[in-house]
Amino acid sequence: MFFDELGPPWPKHPCTDNAASPVSRPSSSGASRRPVPAWRKNGWEPITLQSSRMIGNWHILPVKNIITGLYFDVLADEALRVDGEVCAFMKPWDANGWSQISIFNLDRERETSFNIFQRKRFERFSRVDAVATRRRRAKS
């Protein structure tokens, strides 16, 4: 599978959908500015992550923000097992301490998105209560 750019919304390259479609070629006239990728315009940042582990009633995911170089743990309401090569991106934290991660598994050619919580704000809360509160607020 080929992409025009890596990251949410994971736009496939046209050659993977329709071989008869024309493909534009870069012009040879001088250096052009590279367009800002859609993932960056939409607030996503590239991350690395590892498989989750349980602490209390939360699934803990170790994350490294590739742009800032910061390491931190996030809380997830579901286990995540990282198998093979993945591209992962994270939205910035909102005012409630919530965010989202989007992963594309290159081996399985499948995208997965899931909600996460700031560890320092939510690790003392019940996972069930925190998830329920987030779902209620998302509906209103």
N, CA and C of each residue as an Amber inpcrd file, in Angstrom:
protein
   420
   0.8430000  -1.1610000   0.0000000   0.0000000   0.0000000   0.0000000
   0.8950000   1.2330000   0.0000000   0.5110000   2.2540000  -0.7580000
   1.2720000   3.4920000  -0.8530000   0.3800000   4.6520000  -0.4320000
   0.9630000   5.6310000   0.2390000   0.2300000   6.7960000   0.7040000
   0.8600000   8.0550000   0.1340000   0.0320000   9.0780000  -0.0930000
   0.5640000  10.3880000  -0.4730000   1.3410000  10.9780000   0.6840000
   0.8860000  10.7390000   1.9030000   1.5890000  11.1530000   3.1060000
   1.1640000  10.2400000   4.2380000   2.0560000  10.0730000   5.2110000
   1.7450000   9.2350000   6.3520000   1.0090000  10.0550000   7.3970000
   0.0060000   9.4630000   8.0050000  -0.7340000  10.1200000   9.0730000
  -2.1940000  10.2670000   8.7430000  -2.9910000  10.4530000   9.7900000
  -4.4250000  10.6190000   9.5980000  -4.6980000  11.7720000   8.6500000
  -5.5420000  11.6700000   7.7010000  -6.5490000  10.6390000   7.4470000
  -6.0670000   9.4900000   6.5780000  -4.7640000   9.2060000   6.5170000
  -4.1510000   8.1000000   5.7890000  -4.5740000   8.0870000   4.3120000
  -4.2540000   9.1740000   3.5650000  -4.6610000   9.2410000   2.1510000
  -3.8580000   8.2870000   1.2820000  -4.5600000   7.3790000   0.6240000
  -3.8970000   6.4370000  -0.2730000  -3.4090000   7.1640000  -1.5180000
  -2.2860000   6.6990000  -2.0290000  -1.7630000   7.2530000  -3.2720000
  -2.6810000   6.8210000  -4.4030000  -2.9540000   7.6930000  -5.3880000
  -3.8790000   7.3440000  -6.4830000  -3.5130000   6.0720000  -7.2400000
  -2.2250000   5.7290000  -7.2990000  -1.8450000   4.5370000  -8.0570000
  -2.3820000   3.2620000  -7.4140000  -2.7690000   3.3080000  -6.1450000
  -3.3110000   2.1130000  -5.4980000  -4.7980000   1.9510000  -5.7580000
  -5.4550000   3.0210000  -6.2290000  -6.8990000   2.9550000  -6.4640000
  -7.2650000   2.8060000  -7.9350000  -6.5260000   3.4950000  -8.8160000
  -6.8870000   3.4880000 -10.2190000  -5.6380000   3.7690000 -11.0470000
  -5.1120000   2.7570000 -11.6850000  -3.8560000   2.8930000 -12.4390000
  -3.9950000   3.8130000 -13.6490000  -5.2210000   4.0420000 -14.1330000
  -5.4120000   4.8750000 -15.3130000  -5.4150000   6.3650000 -14.9840000
  -5.4520000   6.7270000 -13.7210000  -5.4770000   8.1400000 -13.3440000
  -4.1190000   8.7760000 -13.5770000  -4.1080000  10.0010000 -14.1310000
  -2.8200000  10.6700000 -14.3420000  -2.2090000  11.0850000 -13.0070000
  -0.8980000  11.0340000 -12.9470000  -0.1710000  11.4180000 -11.7510000
   0.6260000  12.6640000 -12.0870000   0.4620000  13.7130000 -11.2780000
   1.2110000  14.9400000 -11.5530000   2.6610000  14.7700000 -11.1360000
   3.5390000  15.3870000 -11.8810000   4.9650000  15.3050000 -11.6030000
   5.4340000  16.6700000 -11.1120000   6.3990000  16.6730000 -10.2010000
   6.9260000  17.9560000  -9.7430000   7.5950000  18.7110000 -10.8780000
   7.4630000  20.0300000 -10.8420000   8.0910000  20.8330000 -11.8920000
   9.5830000  20.9480000 -11.6170000  10.3280000  21.1520000 -12.6670000
  11.7750000  21.2640000 -12.5150000  12.2000000  22.7100000 -12.3080000
  11.2390000  23.6320000 -12.2430000  11.5810000  25.0540000 -12.1090000
  11.8050000  25.4220000 -10.6530000  13.0400000  25.3790000 -10.2260000
  13.4120000  25.8400000  -8.8840000  12.8530000  24.9630000  -7.7750000
  13.3000000  25.2550000  -6.5940000  12.8500000  24.5110000  -5.4230000
  11.4920000  25.0360000  -4.9830000  10.5700000  24.1460000  -4.8040000
   9.2410000  24.5600000  -4.3430000   9.0920000  24.1990000  -2.8690000
   8.2430000  24.9320000  -2.1930000   7.9820000  24.6460000  -0.7860000
   7.1560000  23.3850000  -0.6810000   7.5020000  22.5930000   0.2830000
   6.7470000  21.3840000   0.5300000   5.4400000  21.7430000   1.2150000
   4.3120000  21.2060000   0.7410000   3.0380000  21.5260000   1.3920000
   2.9940000  20.9500000   2.8070000   2.2550000  21.6240000   3.6600000
   2.0760000  21.1310000   5.0330000   1.1940000  19.8900000   4.9600000
   1.6580000  18.7680000   5.5320000   0.8480000  17.5400000   5.4480000
  -0.4780000  17.6910000   6.2030000  -1.4890000  16.9670000   5.7400000
  -2.8200000  17.0370000   6.3490000  -2.7790000  16.6680000   7.8260000
  -1.9440000  15.6950000   8.2110000  -1.9030000  15.3030000   9.6150000
  -1.4490000  16.4580000  10.4930000  -0.5140000  17.2580000  10.0030000
  -0.0420000  18.4020000  10.7930000  -1.0940000  19.5090000  10.8270000
  -1.7610000  19.7670000   9.6900000  -2.8310000  20.7710000   9.6550000
  -3.9490000  20.4080000  10.6310000  -4.2020000  19.1160000  10.7850000
  -5.2830000  18.6470000  11.6600000  -4.8310000  18.4360000  13.1030000
  -3.6010000  18.8370000  13.4250000  -3.1450000  18.8070000  14.8040000
  -2.5140000  17.5080000  15.2640000  -2.2960000  16.5420000  14.3840000
  -1.6800000  15.2750000  14.7640000  -0.1670000  15.4360000  14.8540000
   0.4710000  14.6800000  15.7500000   1.9240000  14.6580000  15.8620000
   2.3960000  13.2100000  15.8350000   3.5110000  12.9350000  15.1370000
   4.0110000  11.5590000  15.0650000   4.5720000  11.1090000  16.4140000
   4.2960000   9.8530000  16.7450000   4.7620000   9.2780000  18.0050000
   5.2930000   7.8730000  17.7710000   6.0490000   7.3970000  18.7320000
   6.3520000   5.9710000  18.8010000   5.6630000   5.4630000  20.0530000
   5.2760000   4.2150000  20.0400000   4.6390000   3.6370000  21.2200000
   4.9510000   2.1710000  21.3050000   4.7230000   1.6380000  22.5010000
   4.9620000   0.2270000  22.7620000   3.6610000  -0.4160000  23.2150000
   3.6770000  -1.7190000  23.3260000   2.4990000  -2.4460000  23.7830000
   2.1000000  -1.9880000  25.1790000   0.8130000  -2.1160000  25.4760000
   0.3110000  -1.6840000  26.7780000   0.6320000  -2.7050000  27.8560000
   0.6140000  -2.2120000  29.0760000   0.7400000  -3.0640000  30.2500000
  -0.3080000  -2.5930000  31.2480000  -0.7410000  -3.4800000  32.1070000
  -1.7770000  -3.1320000  33.0890000  -1.1400000  -2.5730000  34.3560000
  -1.6990000  -1.4770000  34.8480000  -1.3930000  -0.9470000  36.1710000
  -2.7380000  -0.5660000  36.7730000  -3.0900000  -1.2340000  37.8670000
  -4.4240000  -1.0210000  38.4300000  -5.4640000  -1.4980000  37.4300000
  -6.4030000  -0.6200000  37.1190000  -7.4360000  -1.0050000  36.1520000
  -7.2560000  -0.3130000  34.8000000  -6.0910000   0.2870000  34.5690000
  -5.8020000   0.9900000  33.3240000  -4.7790000   0.2250000  32.4830000
  -4.8610000   0.4340000  31.1820000  -3.8360000  -0.0220000  30.2510000
  -2.9000000   1.1650000  30.0330000  -1.6210000   0.9850000  30.3330000
  -0.6210000   2.0510000  30.2140000   0.1330000   1.8710000  28.9030000
   0.2270000   2.9470000  28.1230000   0.9740000   2.9370000  26.8640000
   2.1620000   3.8870000  26.9710000   3.3920000   3.3980000  26.8670000
   4.5510000   4.2840000  26.8080000   4.6160000   4.9500000  25.4280000
   4.7450000   6.2840000  25.4100000   4.7180000   7.0620000  24.1740000
   5.9410000   7.9720000  24.1260000   6.4480000   8.1840000  22.9160000
   7.4680000   9.2090000  22.6950000   6.9890000  10.0990000  21.5620000
   6.9160000  11.4070000  21.8220000   6.5700000  12.3660000  20.7840000
   7.8270000  12.5710000  19.9350000   7.7540000  12.2450000  18.6610000
   8.9220000  12.2980000  17.7880000   9.3820000  13.7360000  17.5550000
   8.4720000  14.6960000  17.5240000   8.8390000  16.0910000  17.2810000
   9.5260000  16.6990000  18.5020000   8.9360000  16.5200000  19.6970000
   9.4950000  17.1450000  20.9060000  10.5260000  16.2740000  21.6040000
  10.5000000  14.9660000  21.3330000  11.4130000  14.0440000  22.0000000
  10.9740000  13.6640000  23.4070000   9.7950000  14.1170000  23.8480000
   9.3100000  13.8230000  25.1990000   8.7590000  12.4070000  25.3050000
   9.0980000  11.7390000  26.4150000   8.5450000  10.4230000  26.7440000
   7.4840000  10.6170000  27.8180000   6.3710000   9.8760000  27.6990000
   5.3290000   9.9280000  28.7180000   4.4390000   8.7020000  28.5730000
   3.6860000   8.4150000  29.6170000   2.7200000   7.3140000  29.5870000
   1.3210000   7.8870000  29.4200000   0.4910000   7.1780000  28.6690000
  -0.9190000   7.5380000  28.5310000  -1.7600000   6.3620000  29.0120000
  -2.9970000   6.6560000  29.3630000  -3.9340000   5.6250000  29.8070000
  -4.9090000   5.3260000  28.6820000  -5.1950000   4.0590000  28.4790000
  -6.1820000   3.6330000  27.4770000  -7.1850000   2.7140000  28.1410000
  -8.4080000   2.7130000  27.6350000  -9.4180000   1.8280000  28.2200000
  -9.3950000   0.4470000  27.5930000  -8.5660000   0.2520000  26.5600000
  -8.4230000  -1.0510000  25.9260000  -6.9480000  -1.4080000  25.8090000
  -6.6590000  -2.6920000  25.8290000  -5.2790000  -3.1480000  25.6510000
  -4.8460000  -2.8870000  24.2130000  -3.5810000  -2.5890000  24.0400000
  -3.0210000  -2.4260000  22.7100000  -1.7980000  -3.3100000  22.6150000
  -1.7790000  -4.1200000  21.5990000  -0.6060000  -4.9480000  21.3320000
  -0.0170000  -4.4860000  20.0180000   1.2150000  -4.0260000  20.0660000
   1.8790000  -3.5250000  18.8750000   2.6120000  -4.6900000  18.2230000
   2.1000000  -5.1110000  17.0730000   2.7080000  -6.2020000  16.3160000
   3.2520000  -5.6570000  15.0130000   4.5220000  -5.8350000  14.7750000
   5.1110000  -5.4280000  13.5060000   5.2830000  -3.9280000  13.3970000
   5.4160000  -3.4700000  12.1680000   5.6620000  -2.0650000  11.8750000
   4.3640000  -1.2710000  11.9490000   4.3970000  -0.1480000  12.6870000
   3.2390000   0.7340000  12.7680000   3.6800000   2.1840000  12.5990000
   2.7970000   2.9850000  12.0430000   2.9340000   4.4370000  12.0360000
   1.8840000   4.9370000  13.0150000   2.2920000   5.7920000  13.9550000
   1.3590000   6.2440000  14.9810000   1.4040000   7.7630000  15.1140000
   0.2430000   8.3530000  15.3530000   0.0860000   9.7880000  15.5250000
  -0.8510000  10.0510000  16.6890000  -0.6560000  11.1940000  17.3440000
  -1.4630000  11.5670000  18.5050000  -1.9170000  13.0130000  18.3660000
  -3.1600000  13.2690000  18.7660000  -3.6790000  14.6360000  18.8560000
  -3.1690000  15.2450000  20.1550000  -3.0410000  16.5770000  20.2330000
  -2.6640000  17.2070000  21.4980000  -3.7620000  16.9970000  22.5550000
  -3.3780000  17.0840000  23.8130000  -4.3430000  16.9470000  24.9120000
  -5.3450000  18.0970000  24.8690000  -6.6140000  17.7930000  25.1350000
  -7.5940000  18.8660000  25.2460000  -7.6510000  19.3280000  26.7020000
  -8.5280000  20.2790000  27.0050000  -8.6230000  20.8580000  28.3460000
  -9.0470000  19.8340000  29.4010000  -9.6870000  18.7400000  28.9700000
 -10.1330000  17.7040000  29.9060000  -9.0790000  16.6330000  30.1690000
  -7.9350000  16.7020000  29.4750000  -6.9080000  15.6760000  29.6250000
  -7.1870000  14.4500000  28.7730000  -7.9030000  14.6560000  27.6640000
  -8.2400000  13.5790000  26.7460000  -7.5410000  13.8200000  25.4190000
  -7.3090000  12.7380000  24.6970000  -6.7250000  12.8410000  23.3710000
  -7.0990000  11.5990000  22.5690000  -6.4470000  11.4410000  21.4300000
  -6.7150000  10.3050000  20.5480000  -5.4110000   9.8980000  19.8750000
  -5.2630000   8.6050000  19.6300000  -4.1270000   8.0640000  18.8890000
  -4.6680000   7.3610000  17.6480000  -3.9670000   7.5420000  16.5320000
  -4.2900000   6.8490000  15.2940000  -3.0610000   6.0430000  14.8960000
  -3.2840000   4.7630000  14.6300000  -2.1960000   3.8510000  14.2710000
  -2.5270000   3.2040000  12.9330000  -1.5170000   3.1040000  12.0830000
  -1.6710000   2.3270000  10.8620000  -0.6910000   1.1770000  10.9430000
  -1.1980000  -0.0470000  10.9620000  -0.3600000  -1.2310000  10.9920000
   0.0250000  -1.5600000   9.5540000   1.3110000  -1.4120000   9.2470000
   1.7790000  -1.6140000   7.8740000   1.6950000  -3.0680000   7.4390000
   1.8560000  -3.9950000   8.3880000   1.7950000  -5.4170000   8.0410000
   0.3660000  -5.8490000   7.7030000  -0.5960000  -5.3040000   8.4160000
  -2.0030000  -5.7010000   8.2100000  -2.7740000  -4.7370000   7.3280000
  -2.1440000  -3.5900000   6.9680000  -2.7930000  -2.5670000   6.1600000
  -4.1350000  -2.1580000   6.7670000  -4.0700000  -1.8070000   8.0710000
  -5.3010000  -1.4660000   8.7830000  -5.0490000  -0.2950000   9.7260000
  -5.9990000   0.6420000   9.7660000  -5.9300000   1.8010000  10.6540000
  -6.7910000   1.5610000  11.8770000  -6.2960000   1.9980000  13.0290000
  -7.0400000   1.9070000  14.2780000  -6.8990000   3.2310000  15.0020000
  -8.0020000   3.7640000  15.5080000  -7.9790000   4.9650000  16.3300000
  -8.6110000   4.6390000  17.6690000  -8.0800000   5.2330000  18.7290000
  -8.6540000   5.0130000  20.0530000  -8.3910000   6.2090000  20.9450000
  -9.2420000   6.3600000  21.9520000  -9.1500000   7.4590000  22.8940000
  -8.1550000   7.1400000  23.9990000  -7.4790000   8.1880000  24.4810000
  -6.5300000   8.0420000  25.5800000  -6.7800000   9.1330000  26.6190000
  -6.1930000   8.9250000  27.8030000  -6.3540000   9.8330000  28.9280000
  -4.9740000  10.1830000  29.4760000  -4.8170000  11.4190000  29.9990000
  -3.5640000  11.8110000  30.6370000  -3.3810000  11.0080000  31.9150000
  -2.2460000  10.3890000  32.0480000  -1.9970000   9.5390000  33.2140000
  -2.0440000  10.3390000  34.5170000  -1.3750000  11.4960000  34.5510000
  -1.2980000  12.2540000  35.7980000  -2.6620000  12.7360000  36.2790000
  -3.6360000  12.8730000  35.3850000  -4.9660000  13.3440000  35.7900000
  -5.9330000  12.2100000  36.1060000  -5.7270000  11.0290000  35.5070000
  -6.7500000   9.9940000  35.5910000  -6.3190000   8.6920000  36.2520000
  -5.0580000   8.5060000  36.6040000  -4.6350000   7.1950000  37.0950000
  -5.3010000   6.8050000  38.4160000  -5.7940000   7.7590000  39.1850000
  -6.4820000   7.4330000  40.4390000  -7.9830000   7.1890000  40.2430000
  -8.4710000   7.4480000  39.0390000  -9.8870000   7.2520000  38.7360000
 -10.1370000   5.8350000  38.2570000 -11.3610000   5.3900000  38.4350000
 -11.7690000   4.1170000  37.8520000 -11.7940000   4.2820000  36.3310000
 -11.2390000   3.3200000  35.6240000 -11.2420000   3.3530000  34.1550000
 -12.6730000   3.4070000  33.6370000 -13.5550000   2.6320000  34.2220000
 -14.9490000   2.5760000  33.7780000 -15.6190000   3.9390000  33.9430000
 -15.4000000   4.6070000  35.0950000 -16.0060000   5.9160000  35.3350000
 -15.4590000   6.9770000  34.3810000 -14.1390000   6.9740000  34.1570000
 -13.5220000   7.9640000  33.2710000 -14.0200000   7.8090000  31.8390000
 -14.1210000   6.5860000  31.3720000 -14.5870000   6.3310000  30.0070000
 -16.0600000   6.7280000  29.8640000 -16.8630000   6.4040000  30.8520000
 -18.2850000   6.7580000  30.8120000 -18.4710000   8.2790000  30.7910000
 -17.6990000   8.9920000  31.5990000 -17.7760000  10.4550000  31.6180000
 -17.4040000  11.0240000  30.2570000 -16.3650000  10.5010000  29.6640000
 -15.9430000  10.9960000  28.3450000 -17.0240000  10.7440000  27.3040000
 -17.6140000   9.5830000  27.3250000 -18.6750000   9.2680000  26.3470000
 -19.8910000  10.1670000  26.5330000 -20.2610000  10.4370000  27.7870000
 -21.4050000  11.3310000  28.0380000 -21.1280000  12.7260000  27.5050000
 -19.9380000  13.2380000  27.7620000 -19.6120000  14.5920000  27.3080000
 -19.4870000  14.6610000  25.7970000 -19.0600000  13.6050000  25.1590000
 -18.9340000  13.5860000  23.7010000 -20.3050000  13.6520000  23.0370000
 -21.3140000  13.0690000  23.6810000 -22.6680000  13.0780000  23.1090000
 -23.3640000  14.4240000  23.2670000 -22.9560000  15.2040000  24.2800000
 -23.6370000  16.4950000  24.5120000 -22.9730000  17.6440000  23.8150000
